[in-house]
Amino acid sequence: VSSVEPLTPRSSRVKSARKLTRRAFRLSARRFLAEGPQAVREALARPGCADEVFATAEGQARHLDLYQHAAEAGVPWHLVDDAGLAVLVDTVSPQGVVAVCRFIDVPLADVLAASPRLVAVCAHLRDPGNAGSLIRSADAAGADAVILAGESVDPYNGKTVRSSVGSLFHLPVVFGVSVEEVVAGLHAAGVEVLAADGGGENLDDLIDRGDLQAPTGWLFGNEAWGLPAADTALADRVVGIPLYGAAESLNVSTAAAVCLYASARAQRSARR
Ligand SMILES: C[S@@+](CC[C@H](N)C(=O)[O-])C[C@H]1O[C@@H](n2cnc3c(N)ncnc32)[C@H](O)[C@@H]1O
């Protein structure tokens, strides 16, 4: 285990990694920060993904498996003091390890070429935590991809990475595409597009009629204003989750979990 002096916020290595907390720098460097042991483990497991790891002495002692994994993979491991780690993460109680990773998103064409059966499309999803939770739900439901379209947050925002709890590394993620091109691409690939909107036809009726077995792309809207009419107009159907209580709507990642699981169940029972 390394016994060198830990890097500080003034170290050039830390300063340069810190720039990746800003979207513009992430996009130009095509690199991002993956914070916490789970994300670092996933990054190290993916050859060529992690460039370097920063860890506090405590983080290193607690995650010796990661230290060994990095050494085996030839990924540089730097000890950093608490203040140095704090400038690389945006959590109040960081978990002591953070990796600089190369972008792992894929082109839309790759997703479409793989004959996807279940895709989550976010239209202008702005909240980083919601985006991470939605990626996690899509991963859990066995979706083939998540597409962050339009004005959506980038998948490499620190909060998005953290709230995906490793799922960002599990399934293909696309970003930097328009909703129009995504819907056109899904249609060309034989995927039905369903817009999730509270005012749409009742999801329970689709489930009861066995209408959810086809390859499906679900379109989810912005937290504050939902799906613009121009986006719902692109979809084949507009579908609403019934709200049995008094809630006005569901959080977008919760709505995504309900819709994606309904499709996953229908598709999987059709294949049995
Ligand atoms: C918090 S909601 C937006 C609420 C917004 N006030 C509106 O009028 O649509 C964010 C997204 O979650 C999904 N969503 C939330 N509740 C839903 C429901 N009951 N049925 C279908 N989708 C829902 C939709 O995709 C929606 O665009």
mmCIF file of C-alpha atoms and ligand atoms in Angstrom:
data_model
loop_
_atom_site.group_PDB
_atom_site.id
_atom_site.type_symbol
_atom_site.label_atom_id
_atom_site.label_comp_id
_atom_site.label_asym_id
_atom_site.label_seq_id
_atom_site.Cartn_x
_atom_site.Cartn_y
_atom_site.Cartn_z
ATOM 1 C CA VAL A 1 0.000 0.000 0.000
ATOM 2 C CA SER A 2 1.287 3.407 -1.002
ATOM 3 C CA SER A 3 3.027 5.491 1.676
ATOM 4 C CA VAL A 4 3.703 8.650 -0.414
ATOM 5 C CA GLU A 5 2.517 12.100 0.648
ATOM 6 C CA PRO A 6 -1.132 12.560 -0.287
ATOM 7 C CA LEU A 7 -2.021 15.014 -3.059
ATOM 8 C CA THR A 8 -3.796 18.212 -2.030
ATOM 9 C CA PRO A 9 -6.303 20.509 -3.799
ATOM 10 C CA ARG A 10 -3.258 22.476 -5.048
ATOM 11 C CA SER A 11 -1.669 19.474 -6.780
ATOM 12 C CA SER A 12 -1.796 19.816 -10.551
ATOM 13 C CA ARG A 13 -3.248 16.310 -10.939
ATOM 14 C CA VAL A 14 -6.126 17.148 -8.601
ATOM 15 C CA LYS A 15 -6.644 20.547 -10.247
ATOM 16 C CA SER A 16 -6.888 18.984 -13.667
ATOM 17 C CA ALA A 17 -9.275 16.214 -12.490
ATOM 18 C CA ARG A 18 -11.382 18.852 -10.736
ATOM 19 C CA LYS A 19 -12.157 20.499 -14.070
ATOM 20 C CA LEU A 20 -14.240 17.415 -14.872
ATOM 21 C CA THR A 21 -16.840 18.518 -12.328
ATOM 22 C CA ARG A 22 -17.854 21.016 -15.055
ATOM 23 C CA ARG A 23 -19.922 19.872 -18.006
ATOM 24 C CA ALA A 24 -18.011 21.867 -20.624
ATOM 25 C CA PHE A 25 -14.692 20.315 -19.565
ATOM 26 C CA ARG A 26 -16.204 16.825 -19.448
ATOM 27 C CA LEU A 27 -17.460 17.210 -22.994
ATOM 28 C CA SER A 28 -14.164 18.487 -24.376
ATOM 29 C CA ALA A 29 -11.998 15.948 -22.499
ATOM 30 C CA ARG A 30 -14.558 13.113 -22.989
ATOM 31 C CA ARG A 31 -13.808 12.095 -19.412
ATOM 32 C CA PHE A 32 -15.807 12.088 -16.184
ATOM 33 C CA LEU A 33 -15.453 11.418 -12.473
ATOM 34 C CA ALA A 34 -16.960 8.226 -11.042
ATOM 35 C CA GLU A 35 -17.269 8.531 -7.288
ATOM 36 C CA GLY A 36 -17.637 5.784 -4.695
ATOM 37 C CA PRO A 37 -16.450 2.194 -4.478
ATOM 38 C CA GLN A 38 -19.218 0.729 -6.622
ATOM 39 C CA ALA A 39 -18.654 3.079 -9.557
ATOM 40 C CA VAL A 40 -14.860 2.735 -9.278
ATOM 41 C CA ARG A 41 -15.194 -1.075 -9.244
ATOM 42 C CA GLU A 42 -17.353 -0.987 -12.387
ATOM 43 C CA ALA A 43 -14.916 1.374 -14.121
ATOM 44 C CA LEU A 44 -11.918 -0.820 -13.281
ATOM 45 C CA ALA A 45 -13.769 -3.882 -14.544
ATOM 46 C CA ARG A 46 -14.162 -2.246 -17.952
ATOM 47 C CA PRO A 47 -10.827 -2.374 -19.805
ATOM 48 C CA GLY A 48 -9.592 1.060 -20.861
ATOM 49 C CA CYS A 49 -12.284 2.970 -18.957
ATOM 50 C CA ALA A 50 -10.463 4.203 -15.824
ATOM 51 C CA ASP A 51 -7.469 6.515 -16.410
ATOM 52 C CA GLU A 52 -6.556 6.989 -12.746
ATOM 53 C CA VAL A 53 -7.993 6.670 -9.237
ATOM 54 C CA PHE A 54 -7.783 9.112 -6.321
ATOM 55 C CA ALA A 55 -8.280 7.739 -2.799
ATOM 56 C CA THR A 56 -7.913 9.052 0.731
ATOM 57 C CA ALA A 57 -5.832 6.936 3.132
ATOM 58 C CA GLU A 58 -9.075 5.826 4.758
ATOM 59 C CA GLY A 59 -10.719 5.070 1.411
ATOM 60 C CA GLN A 60 -7.676 3.079 0.358
ATOM 61 C CA ALA A 61 -7.630 1.082 3.611
ATOM 62 C CA ARG A 62 -11.341 0.395 3.321
ATOM 63 C CA HIS A 63 -11.191 -0.629 -0.341
ATOM 64 C CA LEU A 64 -7.945 -2.552 -0.662
ATOM 65 C CA ASP A 65 -9.614 -4.789 -3.256
ATOM 66 C CA LEU A 66 -9.922 -1.744 -5.535
ATOM 67 C CA TYR A 67 -6.296 -0.782 -4.897
ATOM 68 C CA GLN A 68 -5.231 -4.292 -5.936
ATOM 69 C CA HIS A 69 -7.563 -4.293 -8.914
ATOM 70 C CA ALA A 70 -6.140 -0.962 -10.115
ATOM 71 C CA ALA A 71 -2.581 -2.267 -9.728
ATOM 72 C CA GLU A 72 -3.413 -5.405 -11.720
ATOM 73 C CA ALA A 73 -5.076 -3.325 -14.430
ATOM 74 C CA GLY A 74 -2.127 -0.884 -14.559
ATOM 75 C CA VAL A 75 -4.353 2.051 -13.555
ATOM 76 C CA PRO A 76 -2.438 4.754 -11.591
ATOM 77 C CA TRP A 77 -3.634 5.117 -7.987
ATOM 78 C CA HIS A 78 -3.046 8.425 -6.171
ATOM 79 C CA LEU A 79 -3.377 9.076 -2.462
ATOM 80 C CA VAL A 80 -5.190 12.349 -1.834
ATOM 81 C CA ASP A 81 -5.967 14.225 1.374
ATOM 82 C CA ASP A 82 -9.575 14.824 2.496
ATOM 83 C CA ALA A 83 -9.593 18.367 1.077
ATOM 84 C CA GLY A 84 -8.254 17.075 -2.235
ATOM 85 C CA LEU A 85 -11.000 14.463 -2.470
ATOM 86 C CA ALA A 86 -13.639 17.013 -1.459
ATOM 87 C CA VAL A 87 -12.953 19.165 -4.545
ATOM 88 C CA LEU A 88 -13.477 16.145 -6.820
ATOM 89 C CA VAL A 89 -16.862 15.083 -5.465
ATOM 90 C CA ASP A 90 -20.097 16.843 -4.666
ATOM 91 C CA THR A 91 -21.234 14.687 -1.764
ATOM 92 C CA VAL A 92 -21.257 15.793 1.850
ATOM 93 C CA SER A 93 -19.850 12.469 3.050
ATOM 94 C CA PRO A 94 -17.704 11.123 0.224
ATOM 95 C CA GLN A 95 -16.752 7.475 0.233
ATOM 96 C CA GLY A 96 -13.028 7.996 -0.207
ATOM 97 C CA VAL A 97 -12.443 6.902 -3.820
ATOM 98 C CA VAL A 98 -13.034 8.501 -7.190
ATOM 99 C CA ALA A 99 -11.896 7.462 -10.671
ATOM 100 C CA VAL A 100 -11.247 9.561 -13.772
ATOM 101 C CA CYS A 101 -13.014 7.616 -16.535
ATOM 102 C CA ARG A 102 -13.330 7.841 -20.287
ATOM 103 C CA PHE A 103 -16.813 8.410 -21.693
ATOM 104 C CA ILE A 104 -18.739 5.184 -22.201
ATOM 105 C CA ASP A 105 -21.826 6.412 -24.073
ATOM 106 C CA VAL A 106 -22.570 4.825 -27.446
ATOM 107 C CA PRO A 107 -23.941 6.229 -30.716
ATOM 108 C CA LEU A 108 -27.683 5.958 -31.283
ATOM 109 C CA ALA A 109 -26.992 3.879 -34.411
ATOM 110 C CA ASP A 110 -25.339 1.142 -32.287
ATOM 111 C CA VAL A 111 -28.422 0.830 -30.078
ATOM 112 C CA LEU A 112 -30.744 0.689 -33.086
ATOM 113 C CA ALA A 113 -28.578 -1.876 -34.887
ATOM 114 C CA ALA A 114 -28.827 -4.250 -31.913
ATOM 115 C CA SER A 115 -32.603 -4.799 -32.409
ATOM 116 C CA PRO A 116 -33.587 -3.371 -29.012
ATOM 117 C CA ARG A 117 -36.766 -4.644 -27.356
ATOM 118 C CA LEU A 118 -37.026 -2.137 -24.522
ATOM 119 C CA VAL A 119 -35.600 1.388 -24.511
ATOM 120 C CA ALA A 120 -36.072 4.318 -22.118
ATOM 121 C CA VAL A 121 -35.964 7.717 -23.800
ATOM 122 C CA CYS A 122 -35.728 10.842 -21.644
ATOM 123 C CA ALA A 123 -36.953 14.018 -23.300
ATOM 124 C CA HIS A 124 -35.371 17.085 -21.686
ATOM 125 C CA LEU A 125 -34.792 15.401 -18.311
ATOM 126 C CA ARG A 126 -32.912 18.030 -16.328
ATOM 127 C CA ASP A 127 -32.474 16.750 -12.796
ATOM 128 C CA PRO A 128 -29.204 14.779 -12.459
ATOM 129 C CA GLY A 129 -30.510 12.646 -9.586
ATOM 130 C CA ASN A 130 -33.635 11.698 -11.524
ATOM 131 C CA ALA A 131 -31.551 10.752 -14.551
ATOM 132 C CA GLY A 132 -29.366 8.457 -12.425
ATOM 133 C CA SER A 133 -32.385 6.852 -10.755
ATOM 134 C CA LEU A 134 -34.024 6.351 -14.136
ATOM 135 C CA ILE A 135 -30.876 4.662 -15.520
ATOM 136 C CA ARG A 136 -30.911 2.407 -12.448
ATOM 137 C CA SER A 137 -34.598 1.517 -12.943
ATOM 138 C CA ALA A 138 -34.047 0.830 -16.650
ATOM 139 C CA ASP A 139 -31.102 -1.424 -15.803
ATOM 140 C CA ALA A 140 -33.183 -3.280 -13.203
ATOM 141 C CA ALA A 141 -36.042 -3.783 -15.670
ATOM 142 C CA GLY A 142 -33.614 -5.244 -18.221
ATOM 143 C CA ALA A 143 -33.920 -2.387 -20.717
ATOM 144 C CA ASP A 144 -31.551 -2.520 -23.692
ATOM 145 C CA ALA A 145 -30.588 1.161 -23.527
ATOM 146 C CA VAL A 146 -31.282 4.571 -22.016
ATOM 147 C CA ILE A 147 -31.311 7.604 -24.299
ATOM 148 C CA LEU A 148 -30.934 11.078 -22.799
ATOM 149 C CA ALA A 149 -32.395 13.192 -25.589
ATOM 150 C CA GLY A 150 -33.003 16.871 -26.232
ATOM 151 C CA GLU A 151 -32.018 19.171 -23.387
ATOM 152 C CA SER A 152 -31.439 16.317 -20.919
ATOM 153 C CA VAL A 153 -28.635 16.395 -18.341
ATOM 154 C CA ASP A 154 -25.440 14.648 -19.447
ATOM 155 C CA PRO A 155 -25.068 11.132 -17.994
ATOM 156 C CA TYR A 156 -21.663 12.030 -16.520
ATOM 157 C CA ASN A 157 -22.889 14.654 -14.055
ATOM 158 C CA GLY A 158 -21.524 13.582 -10.648
ATOM 159 C CA LYS A 159 -24.982 13.240 -9.150
ATOM 160 C CA THR A 160 -26.236 11.207 -12.109
ATOM 161 C CA VAL A 161 -23.287 8.812 -11.884
ATOM 162 C CA ARG A 162 -23.778 8.415 -8.144
ATOM 163 C CA SER A 163 -27.543 7.942 -8.215
ATOM 164 C CA SER A 164 -27.274 5.337 -10.981
ATOM 165 C CA VAL A 165 -25.424 3.212 -8.364
ATOM 166 C CA GLY A 166 -23.273 1.465 -10.980
ATOM 167 C CA SER A 167 -26.046 1.050 -13.567
ATOM 168 C CA LEU A 168 -24.451 3.669 -15.857
ATOM 169 C CA PHE A 169 -21.815 1.008 -16.574
ATOM 170 C CA HIS A 170 -24.332 -1.814 -17.143
ATOM 171 C CA LEU A 171 -26.334 -0.797 -20.186
ATOM 172 C CA PRO A 172 -25.724 1.339 -23.265
ATOM 173 C CA VAL A 173 -26.419 5.041 -22.717
ATOM 174 C CA VAL A 174 -26.847 7.531 -25.564
ATOM 175 C CA PHE A 175 -26.856 11.308 -25.243
ATOM 176 C CA GLY A 176 -26.605 14.433 -27.383
ATOM 177 C CA VAL A 177 -29.424 13.443 -29.754
ATOM 178 C CA SER A 178 -32.764 15.077 -30.501
ATOM 179 C CA VAL A 179 -36.088 13.499 -29.549
ATOM 180 C CA GLU A 180 -37.098 13.620 -33.231
ATOM 181 C CA GLU A 181 -34.115 11.616 -34.441
ATOM 182 C CA VAL A 182 -34.525 9.066 -31.658
ATOM 183 C CA VAL A 183 -38.190 8.470 -32.427
ATOM 184 C CA ALA A 184 -37.515 8.264 -36.169
ATOM 185 C CA GLY A 185 -34.684 5.793 -35.517
ATOM 186 C CA LEU A 186 -36.815 3.638 -33.225
ATOM 187 C CA HIS A 187 -39.610 3.544 -35.780
ATOM 188 C CA ALA A 188 -37.184 2.569 -38.535
ATOM 189 C CA ALA A 189 -35.926 -0.238 -36.268
ATOM 190 C CA GLY A 190 -39.479 -1.542 -35.790
ATOM 191 C CA VAL A 191 -39.846 -0.259 -32.238
ATOM 192 C CA GLU A 192 -43.210 1.108 -31.110
ATOM 193 C CA VAL A 193 -42.923 4.431 -29.275
ATOM 194 C CA LEU A 194 -45.134 5.018 -26.228
ATOM 195 C CA ALA A 195 -45.203 8.440 -24.606
ATOM 196 C CA ALA A 196 -45.662 8.276 -20.819
ATOM 197 C CA ASP A 197 -48.039 11.047 -19.845
ATOM 198 C CA GLY A 198 -50.615 11.196 -17.055
ATOM 199 C CA GLY A 199 -53.360 12.196 -19.493
ATOM 200 C CA GLY A 200 -52.875 9.188 -21.810
ATOM 201 C CA GLU A 201 -54.793 5.924 -22.121
ATOM 202 C CA ASN A 202 -54.744 3.813 -18.998
ATOM 203 C CA LEU A 203 -51.629 1.602 -18.715
ATOM 204 C CA ASP A 204 -53.691 -1.051 -16.911
ATOM 205 C CA ASP A 205 -55.916 -1.416 -19.999
ATOM 206 C CA LEU A 206 -52.862 -2.004 -22.219
ATOM 207 C CA ILE A 207 -51.576 -4.592 -19.750
ATOM 208 C CA ASP A 208 -54.976 -6.354 -19.599
ATOM 209 C CA ARG A 209 -55.250 -6.444 -23.390
ATOM 210 C CA GLY A 210 -51.737 -7.858 -23.788
ATOM 211 C CA ASP A 211 -50.719 -4.789 -25.792
ATOM 212 C CA LEU A 212 -47.193 -4.394 -24.425
ATOM 213 C CA GLN A 213 -45.367 -7.284 -26.038
ATOM 214 C CA ALA A 214 -43.914 -5.511 -29.066
ATOM 215 C CA PRO A 215 -40.436 -3.926 -28.957
ATOM 216 C CA THR A 216 -41.059 -0.651 -27.165
ATOM 217 C CA GLY A 217 -39.390 2.708 -26.608
ATOM 218 C CA TRP A 218 -40.895 4.636 -23.684
ATOM 219 C CA LEU A 219 -40.683 8.413 -23.840
ATOM 220 C CA PHE A 220 -40.487 10.240 -20.493
ATOM 221 C CA GLY A 221 -40.784 13.988 -19.990
ATOM 222 C CA ASN A 222 -39.292 16.825 -18.027
ATOM 223 C CA GLU A 223 -39.848 16.970 -14.259
ATOM 224 C CA ALA A 224 -41.576 20.341 -14.323
ATOM 225 C CA TRP A 225 -43.442 20.561 -17.602
ATOM 226 C CA GLY A 226 -43.747 16.935 -18.740
ATOM 227 C CA LEU A 227 -43.639 16.051 -22.435
ATOM 228 C CA PRO A 228 -44.149 18.907 -24.898
ATOM 229 C CA ALA A 229 -47.091 18.336 -27.249
ATOM 230 C CA ALA A 230 -44.624 18.196 -30.159
ATOM 231 C CA ASP A 231 -42.961 15.149 -28.552
ATOM 232 C CA THR A 232 -46.140 13.258 -27.629
ATOM 233 C CA ALA A 233 -47.293 13.832 -31.229
ATOM 234 C CA LEU A 234 -44.300 11.789 -32.425
ATOM 235 C CA ALA A 235 -45.337 8.738 -30.383
ATOM 236 C CA ASP A 236 -47.588 5.900 -31.532
ATOM 237 C CA ARG A 237 -49.608 6.067 -28.310
ATOM 238 C CA VAL A 238 -49.792 8.186 -25.203
ATOM 239 C CA VAL A 239 -50.083 6.101 -22.037
ATOM 240 C CA GLY A 240 -50.850 7.149 -18.465
ATOM 241 C CA ILE A 241 -50.207 5.322 -15.217
ATOM 242 C CA PRO A 242 -53.447 5.478 -13.223
ATOM 243 C CA LEU A 243 -53.104 7.499 -10.043
ATOM 244 C CA TYR A 244 -55.401 5.837 -7.526
ATOM 245 C CA GLY A 245 -54.635 8.283 -4.760
ATOM 246 C CA ALA A 246 -54.473 12.070 -4.716
ATOM 247 C CA ALA A 247 -50.948 12.527 -6.187
ATOM 248 C CA GLU A 248 -50.826 14.898 -9.169
ATOM 249 C CA SER A 249 -48.140 12.824 -10.917
ATOM 250 C CA LEU A 250 -45.284 10.422 -10.269
ATOM 251 C CA ASN A 251 -41.610 11.288 -10.066
ATOM 252 C CA VAL A 252 -40.228 10.579 -13.550
ATOM 253 C CA SER A 253 -37.928 7.745 -12.427
ATOM 254 C CA THR A 254 -40.810 6.097 -10.558
ATOM 255 C CA ALA A 255 -43.035 6.452 -13.647
ATOM 256 C CA ALA A 256 -40.228 4.926 -15.718
ATOM 257 C CA ALA A 257 -39.943 1.976 -13.327
ATOM 258 C CA VAL A 258 -43.699 1.265 -13.585
ATOM 259 C CA CYS A 259 -43.793 1.526 -17.411
ATOM 260 C CA LEU A 260 -40.565 -0.372 -18.080
ATOM 261 C CA TYR A 261 -41.509 -3.188 -15.707
ATOM 262 C CA ALA A 262 -44.964 -3.469 -17.316
ATOM 263 C CA SER A 263 -43.287 -3.899 -20.715
ATOM 264 C CA ALA A 264 -40.594 -6.227 -19.379
ATOM 265 C CA ARG A 265 -43.200 -8.476 -17.785
ATOM 266 C CA ALA A 266 -45.355 -8.581 -20.922
ATOM 267 C CA GLN A 267 -42.365 -9.253 -23.183
ATOM 268 C CA ARG A 268 -40.923 -11.925 -20.933
ATOM 269 C CA SER A 269 -44.213 -13.785 -20.451
ATOM 270 C CA ALA A 270 -44.750 -13.713 -24.244
ATOM 271 C CA ARG A 271 -41.354 -15.402 -24.720
ATOM 272 C CA ARG A 272 -42.079 -18.215 -22.214
HETATM 273 C C1 LIG B 1 -43.220 14.772 -12.786
HETATM 274 S S1 LIG B 1 -43.822 14.331 -14.317
HETATM 275 C C2 LIG B 1 -44.281 15.870 -15.062
HETATM 276 C C3 LIG B 1 -45.488 16.452 -14.449
HETATM 277 C C4 LIG B 1 -45.959 17.665 -15.185
HETATM 278 N N1 LIG B 1 -46.615 18.526 -14.264
HETATM 279 C C5 LIG B 1 -46.897 17.312 -16.343
HETATM 280 O O1 LIG B 1 -47.852 18.034 -16.503
HETATM 281 O O2 LIG B 1 -46.679 16.382 -17.103
HETATM 282 C C6 LIG B 1 -42.420 13.904 -15.290
HETATM 283 C C7 LIG B 1 -42.651 12.788 -16.274
HETATM 284 O O3 LIG B 1 -42.922 11.578 -15.557
HETATM 285 C C8 LIG B 1 -43.807 10.758 -16.295
HETATM 286 N N2 LIG B 1 -45.040 10.584 -15.498
HETATM 287 C C9 LIG B 1 -45.311 11.092 -14.289
HETATM 288 N N3 LIG B 1 -46.522 10.699 -13.870
HETATM 289 C C10 LIG B 1 -47.032 9.911 -14.846
HETATM 290 C C11 LIG B 1 -48.251 9.179 -15.014
HETATM 291 N N4 LIG B 1 -49.220 9.181 -14.091
HETATM 292 N N5 LIG B 1 -48.397 8.467 -16.137
HETATM 293 C C12 LIG B 1 -47.449 8.436 -17.085
HETATM 294 N N6 LIG B 1 -46.284 9.102 -16.984
HETATM 295 C C13 LIG B 1 -46.073 9.831 -15.877
HETATM 296 C C14 LIG B 1 -44.113 11.511 -17.592
HETATM 297 O O4 LIG B 1 -43.259 11.055 -18.630
HETATM 298 C C15 LIG B 1 -43.818 12.947 -17.210
HETATM 299 O O5 LIG B 1 -43.493 13.725 -18.361
#
